[in-house]
Short mmCIF file of N, CA and C in Angstrom, two decimals:
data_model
loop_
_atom_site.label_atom_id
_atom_site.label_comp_id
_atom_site.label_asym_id
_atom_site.label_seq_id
_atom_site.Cartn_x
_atom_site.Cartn_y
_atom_site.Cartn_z
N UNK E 111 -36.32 -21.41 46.35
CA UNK E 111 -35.09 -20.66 46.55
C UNK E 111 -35.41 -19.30 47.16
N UNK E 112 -34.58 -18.84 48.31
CA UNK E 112 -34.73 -17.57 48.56
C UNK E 112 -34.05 -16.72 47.79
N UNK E 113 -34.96 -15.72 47.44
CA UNK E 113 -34.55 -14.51 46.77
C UNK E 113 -34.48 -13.04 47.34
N UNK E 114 -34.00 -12.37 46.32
CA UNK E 114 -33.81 -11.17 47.06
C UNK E 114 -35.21 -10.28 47.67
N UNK E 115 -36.49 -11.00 47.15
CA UNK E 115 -37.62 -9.86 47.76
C UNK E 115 -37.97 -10.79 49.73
N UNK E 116 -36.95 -11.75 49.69
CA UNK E 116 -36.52 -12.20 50.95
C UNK E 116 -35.78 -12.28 51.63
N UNK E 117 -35.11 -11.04 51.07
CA UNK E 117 -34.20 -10.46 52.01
C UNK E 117 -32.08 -11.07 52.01
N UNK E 118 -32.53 -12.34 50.92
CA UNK E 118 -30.92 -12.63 50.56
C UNK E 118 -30.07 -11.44 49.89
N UNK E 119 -29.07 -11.72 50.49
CA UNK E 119 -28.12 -10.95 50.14
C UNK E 119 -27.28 -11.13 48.92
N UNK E 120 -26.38 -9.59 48.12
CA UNK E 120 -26.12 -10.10 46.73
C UNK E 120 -24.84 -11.27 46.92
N UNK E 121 -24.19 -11.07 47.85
CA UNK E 121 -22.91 -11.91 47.78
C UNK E 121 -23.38 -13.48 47.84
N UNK E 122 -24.39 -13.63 48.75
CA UNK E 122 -25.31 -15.23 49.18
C UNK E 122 -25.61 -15.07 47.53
N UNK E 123 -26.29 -14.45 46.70
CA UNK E 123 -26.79 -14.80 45.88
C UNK E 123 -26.04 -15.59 44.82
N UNK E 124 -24.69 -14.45 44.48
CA UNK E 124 -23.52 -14.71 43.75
C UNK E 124 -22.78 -15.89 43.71
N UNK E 125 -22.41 -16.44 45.21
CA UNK E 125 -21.91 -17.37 45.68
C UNK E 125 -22.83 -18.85 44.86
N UNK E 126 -24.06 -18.68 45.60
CA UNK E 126 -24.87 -19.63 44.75
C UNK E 126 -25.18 -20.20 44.09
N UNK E 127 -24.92 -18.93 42.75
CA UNK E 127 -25.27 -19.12 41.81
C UNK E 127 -24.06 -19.50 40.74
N UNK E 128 -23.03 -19.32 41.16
CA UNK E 128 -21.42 -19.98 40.64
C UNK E 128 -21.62 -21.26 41.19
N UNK E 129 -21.59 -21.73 42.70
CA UNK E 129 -21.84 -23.39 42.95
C UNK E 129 -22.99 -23.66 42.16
N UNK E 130 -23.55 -23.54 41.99
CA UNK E 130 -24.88 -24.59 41.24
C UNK E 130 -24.27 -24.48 40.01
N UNK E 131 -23.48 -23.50 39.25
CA UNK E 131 -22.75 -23.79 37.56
C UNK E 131 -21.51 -24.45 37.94
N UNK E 132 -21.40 -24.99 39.13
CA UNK E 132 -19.91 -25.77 39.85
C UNK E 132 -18.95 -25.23 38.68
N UNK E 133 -18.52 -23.59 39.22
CA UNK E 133 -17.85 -22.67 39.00
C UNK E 133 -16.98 -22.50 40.35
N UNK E 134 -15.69 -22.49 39.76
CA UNK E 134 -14.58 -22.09 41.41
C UNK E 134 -14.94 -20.24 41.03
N UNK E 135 -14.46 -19.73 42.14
CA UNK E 135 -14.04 -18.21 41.64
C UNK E 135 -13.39 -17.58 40.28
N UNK E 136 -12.39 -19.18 40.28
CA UNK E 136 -11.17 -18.67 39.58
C UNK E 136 -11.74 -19.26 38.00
N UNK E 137 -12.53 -20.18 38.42
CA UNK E 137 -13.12 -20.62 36.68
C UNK E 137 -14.58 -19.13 36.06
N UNK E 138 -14.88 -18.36 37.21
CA UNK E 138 -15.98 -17.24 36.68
C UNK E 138 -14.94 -16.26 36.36
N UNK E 139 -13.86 -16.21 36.98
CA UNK E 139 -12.92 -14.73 36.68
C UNK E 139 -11.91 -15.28 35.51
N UNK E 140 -12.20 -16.39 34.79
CA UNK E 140 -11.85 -16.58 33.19
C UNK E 140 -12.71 -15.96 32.47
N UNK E 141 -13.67 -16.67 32.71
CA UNK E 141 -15.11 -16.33 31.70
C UNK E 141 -15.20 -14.88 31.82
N UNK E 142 -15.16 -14.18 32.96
CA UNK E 142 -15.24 -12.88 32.59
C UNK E 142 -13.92 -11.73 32.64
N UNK E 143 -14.40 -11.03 32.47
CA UNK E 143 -13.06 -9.90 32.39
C UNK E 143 -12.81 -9.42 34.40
N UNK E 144 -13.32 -9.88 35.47
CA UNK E 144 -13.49 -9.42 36.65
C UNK E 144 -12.85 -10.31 37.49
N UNK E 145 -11.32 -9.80 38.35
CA UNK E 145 -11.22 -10.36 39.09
C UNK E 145 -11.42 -11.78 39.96
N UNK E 146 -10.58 -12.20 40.56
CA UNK E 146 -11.04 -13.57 41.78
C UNK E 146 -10.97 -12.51 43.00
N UNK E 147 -10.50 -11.57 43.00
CA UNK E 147 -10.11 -10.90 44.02
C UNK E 147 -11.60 -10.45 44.47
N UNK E 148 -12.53 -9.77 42.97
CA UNK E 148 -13.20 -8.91 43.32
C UNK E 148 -14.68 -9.82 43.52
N UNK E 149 -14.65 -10.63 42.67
CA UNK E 149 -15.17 -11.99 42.93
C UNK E 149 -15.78 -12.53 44.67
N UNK E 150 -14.52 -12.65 45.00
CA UNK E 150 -14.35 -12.87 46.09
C UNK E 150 -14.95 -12.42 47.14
N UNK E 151 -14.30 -10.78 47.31
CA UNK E 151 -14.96 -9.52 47.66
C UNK E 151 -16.57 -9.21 47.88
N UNK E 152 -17.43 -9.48 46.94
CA UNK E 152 -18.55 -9.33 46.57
C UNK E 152 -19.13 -10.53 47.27
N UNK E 153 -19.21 -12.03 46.84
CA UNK E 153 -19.46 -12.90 47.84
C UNK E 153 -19.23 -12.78 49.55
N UNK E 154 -18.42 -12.40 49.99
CA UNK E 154 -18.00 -11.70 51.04
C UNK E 154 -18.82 -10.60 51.89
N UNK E 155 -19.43 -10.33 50.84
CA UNK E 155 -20.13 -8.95 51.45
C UNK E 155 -18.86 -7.59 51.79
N UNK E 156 -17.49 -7.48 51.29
CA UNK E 156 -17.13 -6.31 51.42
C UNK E 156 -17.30 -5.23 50.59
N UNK E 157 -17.85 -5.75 49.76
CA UNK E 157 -18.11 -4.55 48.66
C UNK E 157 -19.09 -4.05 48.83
N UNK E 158 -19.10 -2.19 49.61
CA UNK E 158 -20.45 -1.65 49.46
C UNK E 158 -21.06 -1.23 48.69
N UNK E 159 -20.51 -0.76 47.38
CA UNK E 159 -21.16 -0.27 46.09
C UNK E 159 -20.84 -0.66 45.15
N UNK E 160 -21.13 -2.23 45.05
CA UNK E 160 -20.91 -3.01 43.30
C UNK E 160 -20.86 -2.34 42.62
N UNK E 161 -20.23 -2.01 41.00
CA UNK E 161 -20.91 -1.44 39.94
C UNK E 161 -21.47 -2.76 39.11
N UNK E 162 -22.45 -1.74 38.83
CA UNK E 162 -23.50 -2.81 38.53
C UNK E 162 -23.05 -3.42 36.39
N UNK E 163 -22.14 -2.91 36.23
CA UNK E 163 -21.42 -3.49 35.01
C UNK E 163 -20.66 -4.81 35.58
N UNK E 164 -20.08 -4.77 36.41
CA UNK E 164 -19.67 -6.15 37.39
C UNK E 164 -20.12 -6.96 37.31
N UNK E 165 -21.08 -6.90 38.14
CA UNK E 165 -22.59 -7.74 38.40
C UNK E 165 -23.42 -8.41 36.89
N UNK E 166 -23.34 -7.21 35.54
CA UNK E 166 -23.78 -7.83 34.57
C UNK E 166 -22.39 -8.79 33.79
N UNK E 167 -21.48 -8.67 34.04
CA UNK E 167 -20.21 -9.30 33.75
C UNK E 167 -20.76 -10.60 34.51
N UNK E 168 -20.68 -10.62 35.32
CA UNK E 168 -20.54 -11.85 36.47
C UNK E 168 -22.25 -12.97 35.94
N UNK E 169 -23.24 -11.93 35.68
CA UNK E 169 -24.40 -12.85 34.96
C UNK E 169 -23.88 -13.49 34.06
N UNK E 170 -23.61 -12.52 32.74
CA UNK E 170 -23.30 -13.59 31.54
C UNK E 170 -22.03 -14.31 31.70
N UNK E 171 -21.01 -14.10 32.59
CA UNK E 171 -20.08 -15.24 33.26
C UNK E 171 -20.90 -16.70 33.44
N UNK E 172 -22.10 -16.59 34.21
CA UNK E 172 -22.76 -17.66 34.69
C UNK E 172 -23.89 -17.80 34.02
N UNK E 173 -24.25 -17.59 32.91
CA UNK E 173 -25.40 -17.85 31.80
C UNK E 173 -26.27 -17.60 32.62
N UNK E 174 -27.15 -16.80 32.89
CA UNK E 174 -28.16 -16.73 34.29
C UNK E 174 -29.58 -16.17 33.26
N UNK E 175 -30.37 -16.68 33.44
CA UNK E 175 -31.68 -16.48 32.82
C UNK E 175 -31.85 -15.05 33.32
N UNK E 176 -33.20 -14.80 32.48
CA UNK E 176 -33.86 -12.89 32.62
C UNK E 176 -33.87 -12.46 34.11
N UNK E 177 -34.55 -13.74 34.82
CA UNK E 177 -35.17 -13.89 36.05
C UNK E 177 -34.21 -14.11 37.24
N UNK E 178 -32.80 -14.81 36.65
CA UNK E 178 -32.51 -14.50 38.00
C UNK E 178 -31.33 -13.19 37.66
N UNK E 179 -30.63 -12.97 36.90
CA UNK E 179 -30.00 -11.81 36.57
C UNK E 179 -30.53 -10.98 36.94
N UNK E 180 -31.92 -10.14 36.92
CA UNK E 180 -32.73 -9.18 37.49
C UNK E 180 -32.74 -9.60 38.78
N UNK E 181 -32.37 -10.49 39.36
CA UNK E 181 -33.00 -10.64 41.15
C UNK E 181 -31.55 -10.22 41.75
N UNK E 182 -29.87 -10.79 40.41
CA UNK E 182 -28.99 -10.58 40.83
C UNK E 182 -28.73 -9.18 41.31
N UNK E 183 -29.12 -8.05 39.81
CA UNK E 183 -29.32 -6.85 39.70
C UNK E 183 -29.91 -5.71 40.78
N UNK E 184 -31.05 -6.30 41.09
CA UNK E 184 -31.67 -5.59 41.96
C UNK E 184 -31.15 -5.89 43.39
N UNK E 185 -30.19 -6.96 43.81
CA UNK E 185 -29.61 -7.31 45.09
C UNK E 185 -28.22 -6.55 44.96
N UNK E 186 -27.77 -6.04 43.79
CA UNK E 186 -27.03 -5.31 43.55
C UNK E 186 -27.44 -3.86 43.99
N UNK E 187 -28.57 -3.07 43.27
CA UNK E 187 -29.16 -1.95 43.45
C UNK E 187 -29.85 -1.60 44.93
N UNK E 188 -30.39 -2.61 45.37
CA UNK E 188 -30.42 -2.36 47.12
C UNK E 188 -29.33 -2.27 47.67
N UNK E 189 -27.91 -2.85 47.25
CA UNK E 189 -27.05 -3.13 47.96
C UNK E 189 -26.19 -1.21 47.85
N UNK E 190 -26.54 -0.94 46.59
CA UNK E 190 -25.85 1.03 46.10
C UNK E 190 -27.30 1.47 46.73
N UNK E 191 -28.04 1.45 46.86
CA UNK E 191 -29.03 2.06 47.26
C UNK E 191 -29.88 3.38 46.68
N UNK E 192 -29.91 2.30 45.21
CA UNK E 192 -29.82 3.26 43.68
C UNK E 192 -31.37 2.60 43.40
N UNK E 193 -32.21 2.06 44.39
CA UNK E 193 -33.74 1.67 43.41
C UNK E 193 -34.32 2.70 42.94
N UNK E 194 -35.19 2.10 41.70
CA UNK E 194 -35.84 3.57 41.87
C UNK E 194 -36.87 3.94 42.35
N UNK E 195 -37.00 5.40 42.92
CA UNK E 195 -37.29 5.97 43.53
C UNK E 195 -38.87 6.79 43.01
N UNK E 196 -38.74 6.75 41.57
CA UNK E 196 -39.43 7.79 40.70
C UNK E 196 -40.44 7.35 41.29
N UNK E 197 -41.27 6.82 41.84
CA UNK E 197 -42.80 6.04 42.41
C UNK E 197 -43.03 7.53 43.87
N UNK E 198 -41.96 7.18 44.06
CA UNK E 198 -41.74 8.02 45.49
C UNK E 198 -42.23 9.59 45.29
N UNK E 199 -41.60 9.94 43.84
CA UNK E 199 -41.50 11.17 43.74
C UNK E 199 -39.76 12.16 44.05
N UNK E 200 -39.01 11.41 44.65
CA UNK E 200 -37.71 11.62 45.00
C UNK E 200 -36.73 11.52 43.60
N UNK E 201 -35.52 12.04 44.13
CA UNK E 201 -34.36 11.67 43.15
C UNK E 201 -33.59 10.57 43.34
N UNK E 202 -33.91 10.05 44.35
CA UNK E 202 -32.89 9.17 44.82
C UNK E 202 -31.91 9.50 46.09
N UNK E 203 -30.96 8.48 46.14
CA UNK E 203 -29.74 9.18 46.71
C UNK E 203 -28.65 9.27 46.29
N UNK E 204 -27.67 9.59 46.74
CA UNK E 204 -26.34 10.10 45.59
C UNK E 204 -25.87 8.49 45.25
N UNK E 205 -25.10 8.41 44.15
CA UNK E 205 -24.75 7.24 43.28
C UNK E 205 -23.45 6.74 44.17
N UNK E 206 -23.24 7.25 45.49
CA UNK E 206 -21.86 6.81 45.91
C UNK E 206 -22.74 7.29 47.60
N UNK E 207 -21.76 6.16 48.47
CA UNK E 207 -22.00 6.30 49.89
C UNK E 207 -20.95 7.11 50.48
N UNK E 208 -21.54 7.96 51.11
CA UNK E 208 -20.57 9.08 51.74
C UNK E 208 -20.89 8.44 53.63
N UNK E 209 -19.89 7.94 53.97
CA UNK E 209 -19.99 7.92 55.55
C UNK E 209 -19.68 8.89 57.10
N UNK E 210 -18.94 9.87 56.00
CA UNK E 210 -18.24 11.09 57.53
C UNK E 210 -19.02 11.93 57.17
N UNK E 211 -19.10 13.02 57.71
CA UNK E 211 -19.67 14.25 57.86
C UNK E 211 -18.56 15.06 57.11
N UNK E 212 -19.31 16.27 56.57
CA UNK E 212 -17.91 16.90 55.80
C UNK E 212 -17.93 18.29 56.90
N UNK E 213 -16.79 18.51 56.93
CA UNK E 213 -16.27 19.56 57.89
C UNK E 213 -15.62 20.75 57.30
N UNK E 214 -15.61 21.55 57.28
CA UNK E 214 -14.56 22.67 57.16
C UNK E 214 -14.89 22.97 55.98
N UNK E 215 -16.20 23.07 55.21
CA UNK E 215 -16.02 22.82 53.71
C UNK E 215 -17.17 24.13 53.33
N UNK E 216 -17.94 24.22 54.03
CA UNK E 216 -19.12 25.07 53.98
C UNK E 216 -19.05 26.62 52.67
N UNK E 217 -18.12 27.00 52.62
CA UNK E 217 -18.70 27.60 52.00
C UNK E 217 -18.22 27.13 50.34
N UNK E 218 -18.06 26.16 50.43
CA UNK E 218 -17.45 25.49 48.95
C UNK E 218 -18.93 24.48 48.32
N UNK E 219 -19.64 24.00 49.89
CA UNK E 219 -20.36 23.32 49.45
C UNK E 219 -21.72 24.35 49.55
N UNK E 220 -21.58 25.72 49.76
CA UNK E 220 -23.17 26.50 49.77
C UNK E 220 -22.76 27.41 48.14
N UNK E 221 -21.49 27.39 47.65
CA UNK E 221 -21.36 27.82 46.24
C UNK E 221 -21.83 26.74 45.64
N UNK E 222 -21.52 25.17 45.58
CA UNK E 222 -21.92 24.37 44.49
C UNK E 222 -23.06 24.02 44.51
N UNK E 223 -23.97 23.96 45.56
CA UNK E 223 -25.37 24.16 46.09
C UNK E 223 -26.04 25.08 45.22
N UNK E 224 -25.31 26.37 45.38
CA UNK E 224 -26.31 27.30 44.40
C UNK E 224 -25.83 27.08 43.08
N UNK E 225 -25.39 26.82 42.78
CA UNK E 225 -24.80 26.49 41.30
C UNK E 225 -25.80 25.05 41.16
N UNK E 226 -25.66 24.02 41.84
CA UNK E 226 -26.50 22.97 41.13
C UNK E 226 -28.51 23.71 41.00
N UNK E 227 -28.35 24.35 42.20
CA UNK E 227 -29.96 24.87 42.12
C UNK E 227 -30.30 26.12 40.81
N UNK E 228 -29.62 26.04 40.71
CA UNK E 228 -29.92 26.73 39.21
C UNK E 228 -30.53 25.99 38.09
N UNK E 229 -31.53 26.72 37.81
CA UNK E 229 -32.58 25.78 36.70
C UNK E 229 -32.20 26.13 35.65
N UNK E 230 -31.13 27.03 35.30
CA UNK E 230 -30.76 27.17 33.54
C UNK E 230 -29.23 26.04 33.66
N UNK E 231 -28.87 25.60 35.29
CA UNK E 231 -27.44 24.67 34.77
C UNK E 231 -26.93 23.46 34.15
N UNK E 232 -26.55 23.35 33.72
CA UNK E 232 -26.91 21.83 32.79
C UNK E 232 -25.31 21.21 33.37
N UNK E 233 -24.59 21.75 33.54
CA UNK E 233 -23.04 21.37 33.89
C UNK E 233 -21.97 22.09 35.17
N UNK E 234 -21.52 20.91 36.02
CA UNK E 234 -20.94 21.91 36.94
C UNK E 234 -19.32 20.61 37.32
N UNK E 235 -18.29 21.43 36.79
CA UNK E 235 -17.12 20.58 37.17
C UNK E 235 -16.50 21.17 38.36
N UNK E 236 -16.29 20.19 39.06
CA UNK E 236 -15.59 19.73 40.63
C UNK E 236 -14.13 19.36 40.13
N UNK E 237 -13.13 20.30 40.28
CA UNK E 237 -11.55 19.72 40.01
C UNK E 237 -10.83 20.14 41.19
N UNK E 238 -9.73 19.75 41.02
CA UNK E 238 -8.77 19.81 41.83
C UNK E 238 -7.95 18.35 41.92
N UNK E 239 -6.93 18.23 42.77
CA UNK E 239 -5.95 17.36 42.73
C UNK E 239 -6.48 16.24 43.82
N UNK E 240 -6.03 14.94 43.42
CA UNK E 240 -6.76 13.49 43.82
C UNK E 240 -6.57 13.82 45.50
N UNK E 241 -7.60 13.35 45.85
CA UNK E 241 -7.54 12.95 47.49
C UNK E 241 -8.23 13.94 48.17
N UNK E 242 -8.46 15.11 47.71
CA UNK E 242 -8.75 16.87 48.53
C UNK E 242 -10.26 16.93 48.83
N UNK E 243 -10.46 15.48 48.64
CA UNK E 243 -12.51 15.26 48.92
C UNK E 243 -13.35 15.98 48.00
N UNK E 244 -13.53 16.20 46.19
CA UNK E 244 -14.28 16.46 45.30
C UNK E 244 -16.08 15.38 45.90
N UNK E 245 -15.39 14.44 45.57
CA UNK E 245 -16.29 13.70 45.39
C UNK E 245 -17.20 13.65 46.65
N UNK E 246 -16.87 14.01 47.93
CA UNK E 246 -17.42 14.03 49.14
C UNK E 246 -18.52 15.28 48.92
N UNK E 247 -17.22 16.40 48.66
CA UNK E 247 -17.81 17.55 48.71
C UNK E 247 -19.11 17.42 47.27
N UNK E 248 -19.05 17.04 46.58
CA UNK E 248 -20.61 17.12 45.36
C UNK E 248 -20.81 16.42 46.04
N UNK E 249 -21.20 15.19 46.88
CA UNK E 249 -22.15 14.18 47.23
C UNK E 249 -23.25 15.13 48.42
N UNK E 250 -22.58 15.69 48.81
CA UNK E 250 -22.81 16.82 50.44
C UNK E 250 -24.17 17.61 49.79
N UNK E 251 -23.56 18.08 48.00
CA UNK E 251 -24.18 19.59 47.59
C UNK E 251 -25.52 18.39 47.07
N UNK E 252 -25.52 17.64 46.71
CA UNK E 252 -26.34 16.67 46.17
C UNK E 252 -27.26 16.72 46.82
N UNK E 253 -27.18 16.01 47.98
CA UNK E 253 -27.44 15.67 48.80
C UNK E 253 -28.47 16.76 49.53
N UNK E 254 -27.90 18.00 49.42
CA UNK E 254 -28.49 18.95 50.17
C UNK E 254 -30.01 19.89 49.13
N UNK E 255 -29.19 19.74 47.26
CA UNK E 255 -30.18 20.20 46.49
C UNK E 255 -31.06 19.10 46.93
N UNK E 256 -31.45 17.98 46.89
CA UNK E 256 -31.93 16.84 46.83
C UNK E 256 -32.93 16.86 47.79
N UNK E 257 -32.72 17.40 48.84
CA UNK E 257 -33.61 17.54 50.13
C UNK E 257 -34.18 18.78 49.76
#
């Protein structure tokens, strides 16, 4: 069987591994608490950042031994681009994919910058009202302590 240190993908994997338990979509999204939609989705390849609680939903959906649950997992974790890194010496990269460039934001993101580079900070909240790009803007400052 190809696996993920060959380059299969998590949705090929997923897919797979429901036909061989001759599981429809709609008989794994009983067994677990997750969607046919999202189900679906994931086989598909539209989902760029599984959460990986999903993914362990969707194992014990399909009784999946140590061995392939971890191959599921880690086709999951290449797929967020969350391996780890600690070998490297790095932090990683941010827990979410940011695709635009952030614009107009600079001096919001060189305050939370110095605020995360602070070695006494243990906590830093990002608020404001849904949609106004929080989450862009910490991924940016992340991103930038990080480098």
């Amino acid at each position: 069987m190809n696996d993920i240190r060959n380059g299969q993908d998590l949705g090929v994997l997923l897919r797979d591994h429901r036909r061989r338990a001759g599981l429809t979509q709609r008989h794994l999204a009983d067994l677990t608490t997750v969607s046919v939609r999202a189900i679906r989705n994931l086989e598909q390849g539209k989902v760029l950042s599984p959460r990986l609680d999903t993914i362990r939903l969707l194992a014990d959906g399909l009784r999946l031994g140590s061995a392939q649950r971890e191959t599921l997992l880690e086709a999951a974790r290449r797929r967020l681009g969350t391996a780890d890194h600690s070998a490297e010496g790095g932090c990683g990269p941010t827990p979410w994919l940011v695709r635009s460039p952030l614009i107009g934001r600079d001096t919001e993101v060189d305050a939370l910058t110095a605020l995360l580079a602070q070695p006494d900070g243990r906590l830093v909240s990002v608020v404001g009202i849904g949609g106004v790009g929080k989450s862009h803007l910490a991924a940016e400052a992340v991103r930038r302590v990080a480098a």
